[in-house]
Amino acid sequence: MLNIYRRIEDWHGAPDPKYRGTGGPVFVQPAPDPNPIAPAMLEGARSFGIPTYENQNGRMMEGAGGCSILDVRLRDGKRQSVFRSYTFPYMDRPNLTVLTHSLVTRITFEGKRATGVECIYNGKTHRISAGFEVVLSLGAIHTPKVLMQSGIGDEIELHRLGIRLVLHLPGVGQNFQDHPGIGCVWEYQKPLAPRNNAAEATLFWKGDPSVDTPDIQICQGEVPFASAEILARYDVPAGSWSMFAGIVRPKSRGRIRLTGPNPIDAV
């Protein structure tokens, strides 16, 4: 994995040929002007005996955990997304088409062979045929949703919703894992304008010394970070920052289910 990361990275910090790469498509740099709360978090970690590192990658990931200021994917004050790094430079290629604001509704089939996808674009339904293969990369929620809407999933569930079965595959939507998190919001004594990408420092540690690797993560943000319901209920001041604690190895498992056969029906 380290070789892959070195190959894709374009690191703009202190040279570190063992862990960092240069010349790749993914621009990364140290936070150019960390918010003062970030070094304060590192000091707090050190006071509890938690080691601190130069960044959250490399040595910190290979050890028993630790705390660091975050590297950022920012260039000239603008966030560098994966799309910006990998896709945008090739938008003029004739074999690449990007349709924004489109909704993939289902996979089309001939028998059990995927032949393309159906999508809603500009208010109209379009069919796009596949010349070679169909790749679904819609995340842990919408990938099983589209599969089930296309007729791939548990036969009883699909029959209940009136969806024609293509393949009985009861594992679709099962074993869903989520990372619960708790946002603790603190008001600045004096409001500070955001400086980077809202995230400033992070900490990986063990909630129980007997576990093999860290199972909790704390992220520090320079803005209020909590659910919309909490932010509305408590009228959180705009001049606030957050400590967000989460479980990184949850043991509980859930499932994704359809509520209806239509693409706009929520899961």
mmCIF file of C-alpha atoms in Angstrom, residues 36-52 66-69 201-203 205 218 220 241 243:
data_model
loop_
_atom_site.group_PDB
_atom_site.id
_atom_site.type_symbol
_atom_site.label_atom_id
_atom_site.label_comp_id
_atom_site.label_asym_id
_atom_site.label_seq_id
_atom_site.Cartn_x
_atom_site.Cartn_y
_atom_site.Cartn_z
ATOM 1 C CA PRO A 36 -4.214 27.612 17.315
ATOM 2 C CA ILE A 37 -6.554 24.904 18.624
ATOM 3 C CA ALA A 38 -4.566 22.277 16.658
ATOM 4 C CA PRO A 39 -1.203 22.536 18.505
ATOM 5 C CA ALA A 40 -3.192 22.886 21.735
ATOM 6 C CA MET A 41 -4.783 19.480 21.043
ATOM 7 C CA LEU A 42 -1.326 17.957 20.529
ATOM 8 C CA GLU A 43 -0.195 19.386 23.864
ATOM 9 C CA GLY A 44 -3.266 17.902 25.499
ATOM 10 C CA ALA A 45 -2.533 14.483 23.988
ATOM 11 C CA ARG A 46 1.074 14.586 25.165
ATOM 12 C CA SER A 47 -0.086 15.390 28.711
ATOM 13 C CA PHE A 48 -1.948 12.042 28.710
ATOM 14 C CA GLY A 49 1.066 10.124 27.386
ATOM 15 C CA ILE A 50 -0.239 9.877 23.818
ATOM 16 C CA PRO A 51 2.608 10.276 21.281
ATOM 17 C CA THR A 52 2.438 13.024 18.665
ATOM 18 C CA GLY A 66 -1.120 8.948 18.276
ATOM 19 C CA CYS A 67 -2.065 12.535 17.548
ATOM 20 C CA SER A 68 -1.081 14.925 14.757
ATOM 21 C CA ILE A 69 -2.030 18.036 12.864
ATOM 22 C CA ALA A 201 -5.966 17.724 14.087
ATOM 23 C CA THR A 202 -6.800 14.085 14.739
ATOM 24 C CA LEU A 203 -6.091 11.393 17.296
ATOM 25 C CA TRP A 205 -6.169 5.650 20.332
ATOM 26 C CA ILE A 218 -11.089 12.078 17.637
ATOM 27 C CA GLN A 220 -10.827 18.400 15.729
ATOM 28 C CA TRP A 241 -15.040 24.703 17.107
ATOM 29 C CA MET A 243 -14.075 17.778 19.010
#
